[in-house]
Short mmCIF file of C-alpha atoms (C1' of nucleotides) in Angstrom, two decimals:
data_model
loop_
_atom_site.label_atom_id
_atom_site.label_comp_id
_atom_site.label_asym_id
_atom_site.label_seq_id
_atom_site.Cartn_x
_atom_site.Cartn_y
_atom_site.Cartn_z
CA UNK A 9 143.23 83.10 126.44
CA UNK A 10 140.39 83.46 124.33
CA UNK A 11 138.83 86.88 126.07
CA UNK A 12 142.44 88.28 125.58
CA UNK A 13 142.39 87.45 121.36
CA UNK A 14 139.31 89.22 121.27
CA UNK A 15 140.28 92.16 123.19
CA UNK A 16 142.92 92.62 121.14
CA UNK A 17 141.14 92.64 117.89
CA UNK A 18 138.57 95.15 118.78
CA UNK A 19 140.56 97.09 120.75
CA UNK A 20 138.81 100.37 122.30
CA UNK A 21 138.45 102.04 125.38
CA UNK A 22 134.81 101.90 125.77
CA UNK A 23 134.06 98.34 125.46
CA UNK A 24 134.12 96.22 128.71
CA UNK A 25 134.94 93.12 129.90
CA UNK A 26 131.47 91.71 129.88
CA UNK A 27 131.04 92.80 126.59
CA UNK A 28 134.38 90.99 125.32
CA UNK A 29 133.00 87.73 126.76
CA UNK A 30 129.69 88.64 124.59
CA UNK A 31 131.92 89.08 121.92
CA UNK A 32 134.19 86.01 122.12
CA UNK A 33 131.13 83.58 122.38
CA UNK A 34 129.70 84.74 119.17
CA UNK A 35 132.72 83.89 116.84
CA UNK A 36 133.33 80.17 116.42
CA UNK A 37 136.70 78.71 115.73
CA UNK A 38 137.68 77.09 112.35
CA UNK A 39 140.40 75.42 110.53
CA UNK A 40 141.17 75.64 106.68
CA UNK A 41 143.12 74.00 104.63
CA UNK A 42 145.52 75.76 102.03
CA UNK A 43 144.29 76.55 98.88
CA UNK A 44 140.41 76.59 100.09
CA UNK A 45 138.27 79.99 99.19
CA UNK A 46 136.50 81.66 102.07
CA UNK A 47 134.84 83.84 100.03
CA UNK A 48 134.05 84.12 96.15
CA UNK A 49 133.59 86.71 94.03
CA UNK A 50 129.91 87.17 92.83
CA UNK A 51 128.75 85.88 96.70
CA UNK A 52 127.32 87.80 99.21
CA UNK A 53 129.57 87.72 102.05
CA UNK A 54 127.64 86.22 105.02
CA UNK A 55 130.18 86.41 107.46
CA UNK A 56 133.96 87.80 108.15
CA UNK A 57 137.21 85.85 109.67
CA UNK A 58 139.74 86.94 112.26
CA UNK A 59 143.12 84.88 111.66
CA UNK A 60 144.39 83.25 114.28
CA UNK A 61 146.96 81.70 112.51
CA UNK A 62 148.05 80.89 108.51
CA UNK A 63 148.55 83.50 105.50
CA UNK A 64 145.58 84.52 103.40
CA UNK A 65 145.17 86.51 100.34
CA UNK A 66 142.26 88.21 98.23
CA UNK A 67 142.57 88.47 94.67
CA UNK A 68 140.17 89.45 91.76
CA UNK A 69 140.10 88.42 88.07
CA UNK A 70 141.35 91.25 85.57
CA UNK A 71 139.28 91.52 82.26
CA UNK A 72 141.67 88.70 80.54
CA UNK A 73 140.38 86.49 83.58
CA UNK A 74 143.95 86.81 85.03
CA UNK A 75 144.10 86.63 89.20
CA UNK A 76 145.33 89.69 90.26
CA UNK A 77 145.96 89.25 94.33
CA UNK A 78 144.85 92.66 95.90
CA UNK A 79 146.43 92.09 99.56
CA UNK A 80 147.77 89.67 102.13
CA UNK A 81 146.64 89.03 105.18
CA UNK A 82 148.48 87.16 108.46
CA UNK A 83 147.47 86.41 112.14
CA UNK A 84 145.25 89.09 113.90
CA UNK A 85 144.15 90.76 110.68
CA UNK A 86 140.43 90.75 109.54
CA UNK A 87 139.30 89.05 106.24
CA UNK A 88 136.40 90.75 105.53
CA UNK A 89 134.91 92.34 102.17
CA UNK A 90 133.39 94.98 104.02
CA UNK A 91 131.01 96.28 101.25
CA UNK A 92 129.64 92.98 100.33
CA UNK A 93 128.85 92.40 103.64
CA UNK A 94 126.94 95.21 105.08
CA UNK A 95 125.48 96.12 101.86
CA UNK A 96 124.48 92.46 101.08
CA UNK A 97 125.88 92.47 97.49
CA UNK A 98 127.61 90.13 95.44
CA UNK A 99 131.53 90.41 96.11
CA UNK A 100 134.19 91.51 94.05
CA UNK A 101 136.66 90.00 95.76
CA UNK A 102 138.19 86.31 96.44
CA UNK A 103 139.92 84.97 99.80
CA UNK A 104 141.95 82.17 99.96
CA UNK A 105 144.38 80.30 102.38
CA UNK A 106 147.88 80.41 101.50
CA UNK A 107 148.74 77.97 104.10
CA UNK A 108 146.95 76.14 106.61
CA UNK A 109 145.61 77.85 108.95
CA UNK A 110 142.78 78.68 112.03
CA UNK A 111 140.67 81.69 111.85
CA UNK A 112 137.20 82.89 114.19
CA UNK A 113 134.68 83.19 111.91
CA UNK A 114 131.59 85.68 112.79
CA UNK A 115 128.12 85.70 111.08
CA UNK A 116 126.35 88.59 109.77
CA UNK A 117 123.57 88.66 111.53
CA UNK A 118 125.30 88.21 115.00
CA UNK A 119 127.63 90.94 114.46
CA UNK A 120 125.04 93.15 113.78
CA UNK A 121 123.46 92.30 116.67
CA UNK A 122 126.40 93.11 118.72
CA UNK A 123 126.95 96.50 116.86
CA UNK A 124 123.36 97.06 118.26
CA UNK A 125 124.08 96.47 121.57
CA UNK A 126 127.58 97.75 122.34
CA UNK A 127 128.31 101.36 121.41
CA UNK A 128 132.12 100.83 122.09
CA UNK A 129 132.45 98.22 118.99
CA UNK A 130 130.16 100.66 116.38
CA UNK A 131 133.35 103.16 117.85
CA UNK A 132 135.55 100.34 116.92
CA UNK A 133 134.18 100.06 113.44
CA UNK A 134 134.35 103.82 112.65
CA UNK A 135 137.85 103.82 113.72
CA UNK A 136 138.80 100.52 111.69
CA UNK A 137 136.58 101.95 108.42
CA UNK A 138 138.71 105.35 108.67
CA UNK A 139 142.14 103.77 109.09
CA UNK A 140 141.72 100.94 106.67
CA UNK A 141 140.33 103.44 104.00
CA UNK A 142 143.48 105.19 105.06
CA UNK A 143 145.68 102.07 104.62
CA UNK A 144 144.16 101.43 100.48
CA UNK A 145 144.72 105.25 99.67
CA UNK A 146 148.13 104.93 100.85
CA UNK A 147 148.55 101.66 98.80
CA UNK A 148 147.05 103.18 95.95
CA UNK A 149 149.05 106.21 96.20
CA UNK A 150 152.15 103.84 95.89
CA UNK A 151 150.97 101.98 92.84
CA UNK A 152 151.10 105.44 91.24
CA UNK A 153 154.01 107.14 92.62
CA UNK A 154 156.26 104.22 92.85
CA UNK A 155 158.04 101.85 90.09
CA UNK A 156 157.89 98.15 90.79
CA UNK A 157 161.35 98.27 92.04
CA UNK A 158 160.47 100.62 94.55
CA UNK A 159 157.01 98.67 95.55
CA UNK A 160 158.94 95.40 95.72
CA UNK A 161 161.43 96.92 98.19
CA UNK A 162 158.75 98.45 99.97
CA UNK A 163 156.97 95.01 100.63
CA UNK A 164 159.90 93.56 101.78
CA UNK A 165 160.25 96.37 104.28
CA UNK A 166 157.13 96.13 105.64
CA UNK A 167 156.35 92.16 105.52
CA UNK A 168 159.39 90.31 104.53
CA UNK A 169 157.38 87.17 106.03
CA UNK A 170 155.26 87.67 102.87
CA UNK A 171 157.95 87.54 100.49
CA UNK A 172 159.56 84.67 102.74
CA UNK A 173 156.11 82.25 102.01
CA UNK A 174 154.54 83.18 99.23
CA UNK A 175 154.88 82.20 95.75
CA UNK A 176 156.50 84.77 93.38
CA UNK A 177 153.52 84.85 90.81
CA UNK A 178 151.39 86.09 93.99
CA UNK A 179 153.75 88.60 94.82
CA UNK A 180 154.13 89.64 91.47
CA UNK A 181 150.80 90.43 90.81
CA UNK A 182 150.01 92.10 93.79
CA UNK A 183 152.83 94.48 93.08
CA UNK A 184 151.28 94.75 89.00
CA UNK A 185 153.62 93.07 87.25
CA UNK A 186 154.35 89.97 85.72
CA UNK A 187 156.43 87.26 87.94
CA UNK A 188 158.95 87.31 85.30
CA UNK A 189 159.42 91.18 85.66
CA UNK A 190 159.81 90.32 89.53
CA UNK A 191 162.50 88.05 88.75
CA UNK A 192 164.44 90.21 87.05
CA UNK A 193 163.58 92.92 89.61
CA UNK A 194 165.45 89.89 92.34
CA UNK A 195 168.58 89.58 90.38
CA UNK A 196 168.74 93.15 89.72
CA UNK A 197 168.58 93.58 93.17
CA UNK A 198 171.20 90.80 94.60
CA UNK A 199 173.73 91.43 92.18
CA UNK A 200 173.20 95.08 92.89
CA UNK B 4 115.47 124.67 99.00
CA UNK B 5 118.38 124.24 101.53
CA UNK B 6 117.12 121.58 103.55
CA UNK B 7 116.24 119.64 100.46
CA UNK B 8 120.02 119.71 99.50
CA UNK B 9 121.07 118.04 102.69
CA UNK B 10 118.22 115.87 102.08
CA UNK B 11 119.61 114.49 99.18
CA UNK B 12 123.58 114.67 100.39
CA UNK B 13 122.63 112.90 103.55
CA UNK B 14 120.40 110.88 102.08
CA UNK B 15 118.76 107.63 104.60
CA UNK B 16 115.36 106.72 105.39
CA UNK B 17 116.02 106.92 109.44
CA UNK B 18 116.46 110.89 109.66
CA UNK B 19 113.40 113.14 110.38
CA UNK B 20 112.68 116.14 108.63
CA UNK B 21 113.27 117.90 111.42
CA UNK B 22 116.74 116.44 111.77
CA UNK B 23 117.40 117.77 108.39
CA UNK B 24 116.81 121.03 109.63
CA UNK B 25 119.51 120.91 112.44
CA UNK B 26 121.63 119.31 109.78
CA UNK B 27 121.37 122.28 107.29
CA UNK B 28 121.82 124.95 110.22
CA UNK B 29 125.40 123.24 111.11
CA UNK B 30 126.60 123.95 107.60
CA UNK B 31 127.35 127.35 105.93
CA UNK B 32 127.88 128.45 102.77
CA UNK B 33 131.20 129.56 101.48
CA UNK B 34 132.71 131.05 98.11
CA UNK B 35 135.69 129.13 96.89
CA UNK B 36 137.85 130.74 93.98
CA UNK B 37 139.77 128.70 91.32
CA UNK B 38 142.62 127.65 92.46
CA UNK B 39 142.42 128.00 96.11
CA UNK B 40 143.51 125.35 98.85
CA UNK B 41 140.80 123.99 101.53
CA UNK B 42 143.13 121.78 102.71
CA UNK B 43 147.02 121.05 102.89
CA UNK B 44 148.76 118.24 103.58
CA UNK B 45 150.30 117.99 107.30
CA UNK B 46 147.35 120.36 108.74
CA UNK B 47 144.55 118.61 110.33
CA UNK B 48 141.39 119.03 108.81
CA UNK B 49 138.88 120.81 111.01
CA UNK B 50 135.97 120.36 108.59
CA UNK B 51 134.88 119.22 105.56
CA UNK B 52 132.53 120.08 102.43
CA UNK B 53 129.95 119.58 100.59
CA UNK B 54 129.92 121.28 97.01
CA UNK B 55 127.34 122.88 95.59
CA UNK B 56 128.92 124.23 92.61
CA UNK B 57 132.38 123.55 90.97
CA UNK B 58 134.97 121.40 90.34
CA UNK B 59 137.92 119.90 92.71
CA UNK B 60 140.34 117.72 93.14
CA UNK B 61 142.50 116.37 95.79
CA UNK B 62 146.18 115.53 95.41
CA UNK B 63 149.18 114.74 97.05
CA UNK B 64 152.82 114.79 96.53
CA UNK B 65 155.35 111.69 95.44
CA UNK B 66 159.07 111.27 96.27
CA UNK B 67 160.19 113.50 93.83
CA UNK B 68 158.04 116.50 94.84
CA UNK B 69 155.52 115.79 91.73
CA UNK B 70 151.70 116.48 92.51
CA UNK B 71 149.58 113.49 91.90
CA UNK B 72 146.04 113.81 91.47
CA UNK B 73 144.14 111.64 93.42
CA UNK B 74 140.43 112.63 92.66
CA UNK B 75 138.46 114.40 91.11
CA UNK B 76 135.15 115.91 92.66
CA UNK B 77 131.92 117.61 91.17
CA UNK B 78 128.90 118.93 92.68
CA UNK B 79 127.02 117.10 95.73
CA UNK B 80 130.37 115.25 96.59
CA UNK B 81 132.13 115.26 99.94
CA UNK B 82 135.62 116.93 99.85
CA UNK B 83 136.57 114.90 103.32
CA UNK B 84 139.82 113.61 104.54
CA UNK B 85 138.07 111.14 106.82
CA UNK B 86 141.09 109.84 108.25
CA UNK B 87 142.52 113.52 109.41
CA UNK B 88 139.26 114.95 110.83
CA UNK B 89 138.14 112.06 112.76
CA UNK B 90 141.83 111.09 114.31
CA UNK B 91 142.80 114.19 114.52
CA UNK B 92 145.94 113.56 112.58
CA UNK B 93 148.03 115.13 109.98
CA UNK B 94 146.26 115.45 106.15
CA UNK B 95 148.01 113.26 103.61
CA UNK B 96 146.34 114.95 101.48
CA UNK B 97 145.47 118.51 99.65
CA UNK B 98 142.10 119.66 98.48
CA UNK B 99 142.40 122.23 95.60
CA UNK B 100 139.20 124.04 93.83
CA UNK B 101 139.91 123.67 90.06
CA UNK B 102 137.20 126.75 89.24
CA UNK B 103 135.40 129.11 90.94
CA UNK B 104 132.71 127.21 92.91
CA UNK B 105 130.59 127.16 95.93
CA UNK B 106 130.53 124.51 99.15
CA UNK B 107 128.78 123.75 102.51
CA UNK B 108 131.33 123.61 105.18
CA UNK B 109 131.14 121.92 108.94
CA UNK B 110 132.99 121.95 111.66
CA UNK B 111 134.35 118.37 112.66
CA UNK B 112 132.54 119.62 116.50
CA UNK B 113 129.63 120.29 115.24
CA UNK B 114 129.41 117.41 112.83
CA UNK B 115 130.46 114.98 115.87
CA UNK B 116 127.28 116.54 117.76
CA UNK B 117 125.18 115.70 115.04
CA UNK B 118 126.60 111.97 115.02
CA UNK B 119 125.55 112.41 118.80
CA UNK B 120 121.85 113.27 118.45
CA UNK B 121 121.08 111.16 115.16
CA UNK B 122 120.91 107.41 114.82
CA UNK B 123 120.02 107.71 111.31
CA UNK B 124 123.17 110.11 110.66
CA UNK B 125 125.41 107.43 112.41
CA UNK B 126 124.00 104.71 109.75
CA UNK B 127 124.40 107.24 106.71
CA UNK B 128 128.25 107.63 107.85
CA UNK B 129 128.47 103.62 107.64
CA UNK B 130 126.80 103.46 104.58
CA UNK B 131 129.35 106.32 103.33
CA UNK B 132 132.47 104.73 104.55
CA UNK B 133 132.08 101.02 103.43
CA UNK B 134 130.63 102.56 99.71
CA UNK B 135 133.73 104.93 99.55
CA UNK B 136 136.02 102.22 100.64
CA UNK B 137 134.74 99.95 97.17
CA UNK B 138 135.27 103.00 95.09
CA UNK B 139 138.96 102.72 96.24
CA UNK B 140 139.18 99.85 96.06
CA UNK B 141 137.80 99.50 92.51
CA UNK B 142 140.03 102.35 91.57
CA UNK B 143 143.29 100.61 93.06
CA UNK B 144 142.42 97.65 91.20
CA UNK B 145 141.88 99.24 87.56
CA UNK B 146 145.08 100.95 88.58
CA UNK B 147 146.87 97.36 88.40
CA UNK B 148 144.69 95.64 85.96
CA UNK B 149 144.44 98.18 83.30
CA UNK B 150 146.76 99.99 81.00
CA UNK B 151 146.79 103.46 80.46
CA UNK B 152 144.79 104.11 77.67
CA UNK B 153 142.34 101.84 78.83
CA UNK B 154 141.96 104.12 82.14
CA UNK B 155 141.87 107.07 79.76
CA UNK B 156 139.10 105.52 78.07
CA UNK B 157 137.12 104.67 81.60
CA UNK B 158 137.43 107.80 82.92
CA UNK B 159 136.35 109.42 80.00
CA UNK B 160 133.13 106.90 79.85
CA UNK B 161 132.77 107.53 83.59
CA UNK B 162 133.35 111.15 83.85
CA UNK B 163 133.37 112.87 80.58
CA UNK B 164 133.46 116.67 81.91
CA UNK B 165 136.64 116.29 83.84
CA UNK B 166 137.96 115.68 80.54
CA UNK B 167 136.53 118.78 79.01
CA UNK B 168 137.17 120.94 81.94
CA UNK B 169 140.24 119.73 83.55
CA UNK B 170 143.90 120.80 82.31
CA UNK B 171 145.53 117.79 80.82
CA UNK B 172 148.43 117.09 83.54
CA UNK B 173 146.16 116.87 86.35
CA UNK B 174 144.15 114.01 84.23
CA UNK B 175 147.25 112.10 83.06
CA UNK B 176 148.99 112.36 87.13
CA UNK B 177 145.32 110.96 87.88
CA UNK B 178 145.93 108.02 85.27
CA UNK B 179 149.56 107.70 86.67
CA UNK B 180 151.38 108.78 83.76
CA UNK B 181 152.85 112.05 82.19
CA UNK B 182 151.32 114.64 80.41
CA UNK B 183 153.22 113.35 77.34
CA UNK B 184 152.07 110.00 77.31
CA UNK B 185 148.38 111.61 77.68
CA UNK B 186 148.80 113.56 74.55
CA UNK B 187 150.01 110.77 72.62
CA UNK B 188 147.36 108.11 73.79
CA UNK B 189 144.66 111.24 72.80
CA UNK B 190 146.40 111.07 69.82
CA UNK B 191 146.17 107.45 68.87
CA UNK B 192 142.43 107.41 70.01
CA UNK B 193 141.54 110.01 67.55
CA UNK B 194 143.20 108.59 64.71
CA UNK B 195 142.08 104.93 65.74
"C1'" DA C 22 163.03 57.00 94.75
"C1'" DG C 23 160.59 58.26 90.95
"C1'" DT C 24 157.53 61.08 88.34
"C1'" DA C 25 154.66 64.45 87.86
"C1'" DT C 26 153.80 69.46 88.94
"C1'" DT C 27 154.71 73.69 90.51
"C1'" DT C 28 157.87 77.44 90.67
"C1'" DC C 29 161.80 80.49 89.61
"C1'" DT C 30 165.10 82.09 86.25
"C1'" DT C 31 166.86 83.35 81.35
"C1'" DG C 32 167.13 85.15 76.68
"C1'" DC C 33 165.35 87.27 72.88
"C1'" DC C 34 162.55 90.76 71.00
"C1'" DA C 35 158.25 93.83 70.76
"C1'" DT C 36 155.62 98.09 73.19
"C1'" DA C 37 154.65 101.43 76.58
"C1'" DT C 38 156.15 105.10 78.78
"C1'" DG C 39 159.25 108.51 80.38
"C1'" DG C 40 162.52 112.49 80.22
"C1'" DA C 41 163.94 116.85 78.38
"C1'" DA C 42 163.22 120.50 75.11
"C1'" DA C 43 160.91 123.02 71.30
"C1'" DG C 44 157.34 124.91 69.02
"C1'" DA C 45 152.45 125.72 68.21
"C1'" DG C 46 148.13 127.01 70.35
"C1'" DT C 47 145.42 129.44 74.00
"C1'" DA C 48 144.07 132.18 77.57
"C1'" DT C 49 144.91 136.14 80.53
"C1'" DC C 50 146.38 140.58 82.08
"C1'" DC C 51 147.46 145.39 81.58
"C1'" DG D 3 146.59 144.66 71.10
"C1'" DG D 4 150.88 142.94 72.36
"C1'" DA D 5 153.29 140.86 76.44
"C1'" DT D 6 153.12 136.74 79.13
"C1'" DA D 7 152.00 132.99 81.07
"C1'" DC D 8 150.04 128.77 80.16
"C1'" DT D 9 148.65 124.16 77.73
"C1'" DC D 10 149.21 120.75 74.63
"C1'" DT D 11 151.89 118.32 71.12
"C1'" DT D 12 155.67 116.57 69.17
"C1'" DT D 13 160.39 114.56 68.17
"C1'" DC D 14 164.16 111.92 69.29
"C1'" DC D 15 165.55 108.64 72.14
"C1'" DA D 16 166.46 105.71 77.14
"C1'" DT D 17 164.56 103.18 80.27
"C1'" DA D 18 160.76 99.92 82.03
"C1'" DT D 19 158.34 96.03 81.70
"C1'" DG D 20 155.74 92.16 78.86
"C1'" DG D 21 155.21 87.83 76.25
"C1'" DC D 22 156.65 83.68 75.00
"C1'" DA D 23 159.49 79.99 75.52
"C1'" DA D 24 163.22 76.74 77.38
"C1'" DG D 25 164.79 75.10 81.02
"C1'" DA D 26 166.64 74.88 86.13
"C1'" DA D 27 165.44 74.00 90.22
"C1'" DA D 28 162.41 73.01 94.09
"C1'" DT D 29 157.68 70.84 95.92
"C1'" DA D 30 154.56 67.13 95.91
"C1'" DC D 31 152.56 62.73 95.63
"C1'" DT D 32 152.40 57.45 95.46
#
DNA sequence: AGTATTTCTTGCCATATGGAAAGAGTATCC
DNA sequence: GGATACTCTTTCCATATGGCAAGAAATACT
């Protein structure tokens, strides 16, 4: 059921049943084809997405114009560039579908209206923001303190399905190395 | 004037004069000696700080037990481990004074009360959270896309006073390299 | 099926960074 | 003023990672 899906996503003890119905109504379903972009660098995000089905990634361009994958996203995760969305400023990141999929989209204005009406949703937002901050901090610390092999093993452990479904070059740039190096690391691991 | 200070910190068009008086009253001044810790890993943050004077850093320990500096903080910046504070969970980070200084401290409970009373403060909080998220994302992208020399030059450009005042080993661990490497990089830059 | 495209691996060599240890320089303390 | 503890640089060598290019393997297209 549609309502249950949003209850899982916007999970908070202070959001009531009728609130979830209103939240559900504010989202619209959207099919996405593999490779398509849901947000492009430089544009202002006017909506965000909740993934129902499929695999996605966010990426930026480095100084040499190479794509650098910053995160992978799967079902029940949010595809949101919060700074661009809430500050109405150009996005730094790109969102791309890595497979065909289905997402639930919600417009900025509509979400702001819900935030104004539902205190529990504001609370959910604070929790999301602090948790997300925490996750990004942890990732950035890992980038600093672990070597490439350990980062790969860590990803393999935490998100095995990513490794299986995603082309090596995206995984490599996510780990901060070249696809050549990742290929060598894989070989090393297999033979160990 | 004390109130002006907090007006600069919690800057928001929707916070009134009397609100700022109440906010100012909720903070207490505290002198800090160089080297002392304001928060330790594993403890639950029960307060946060606004820096009036002095230089601070946050750091974590890597798998080998080495300290890794995650950020530097100067006057008018917040020393806050938001996840620990708002989720009442053990802190991942440590806060340390790198010089003698003065901070304004506010207790969790007191801040929660202010948040409950002042809508403008909640709005300020949302802005702070999204901006902070953005800053950390940018930093983590820099770690991925720039080499050590460029990261050093970038820091030198953005926060020259850090380079002048902070021991090289802290800067090195912030950049994700050893002090030996940073020393070599410095030499290379001077002769170029 | 057959061709084109993408993905992955491998080899060779260059460069960046690390680890350990020694020594020089600087600040601190009594 | 001298002892002590930091701080920073330097050297030697080891290891990790990158760049390029070729080829193999897998996948997509018609």
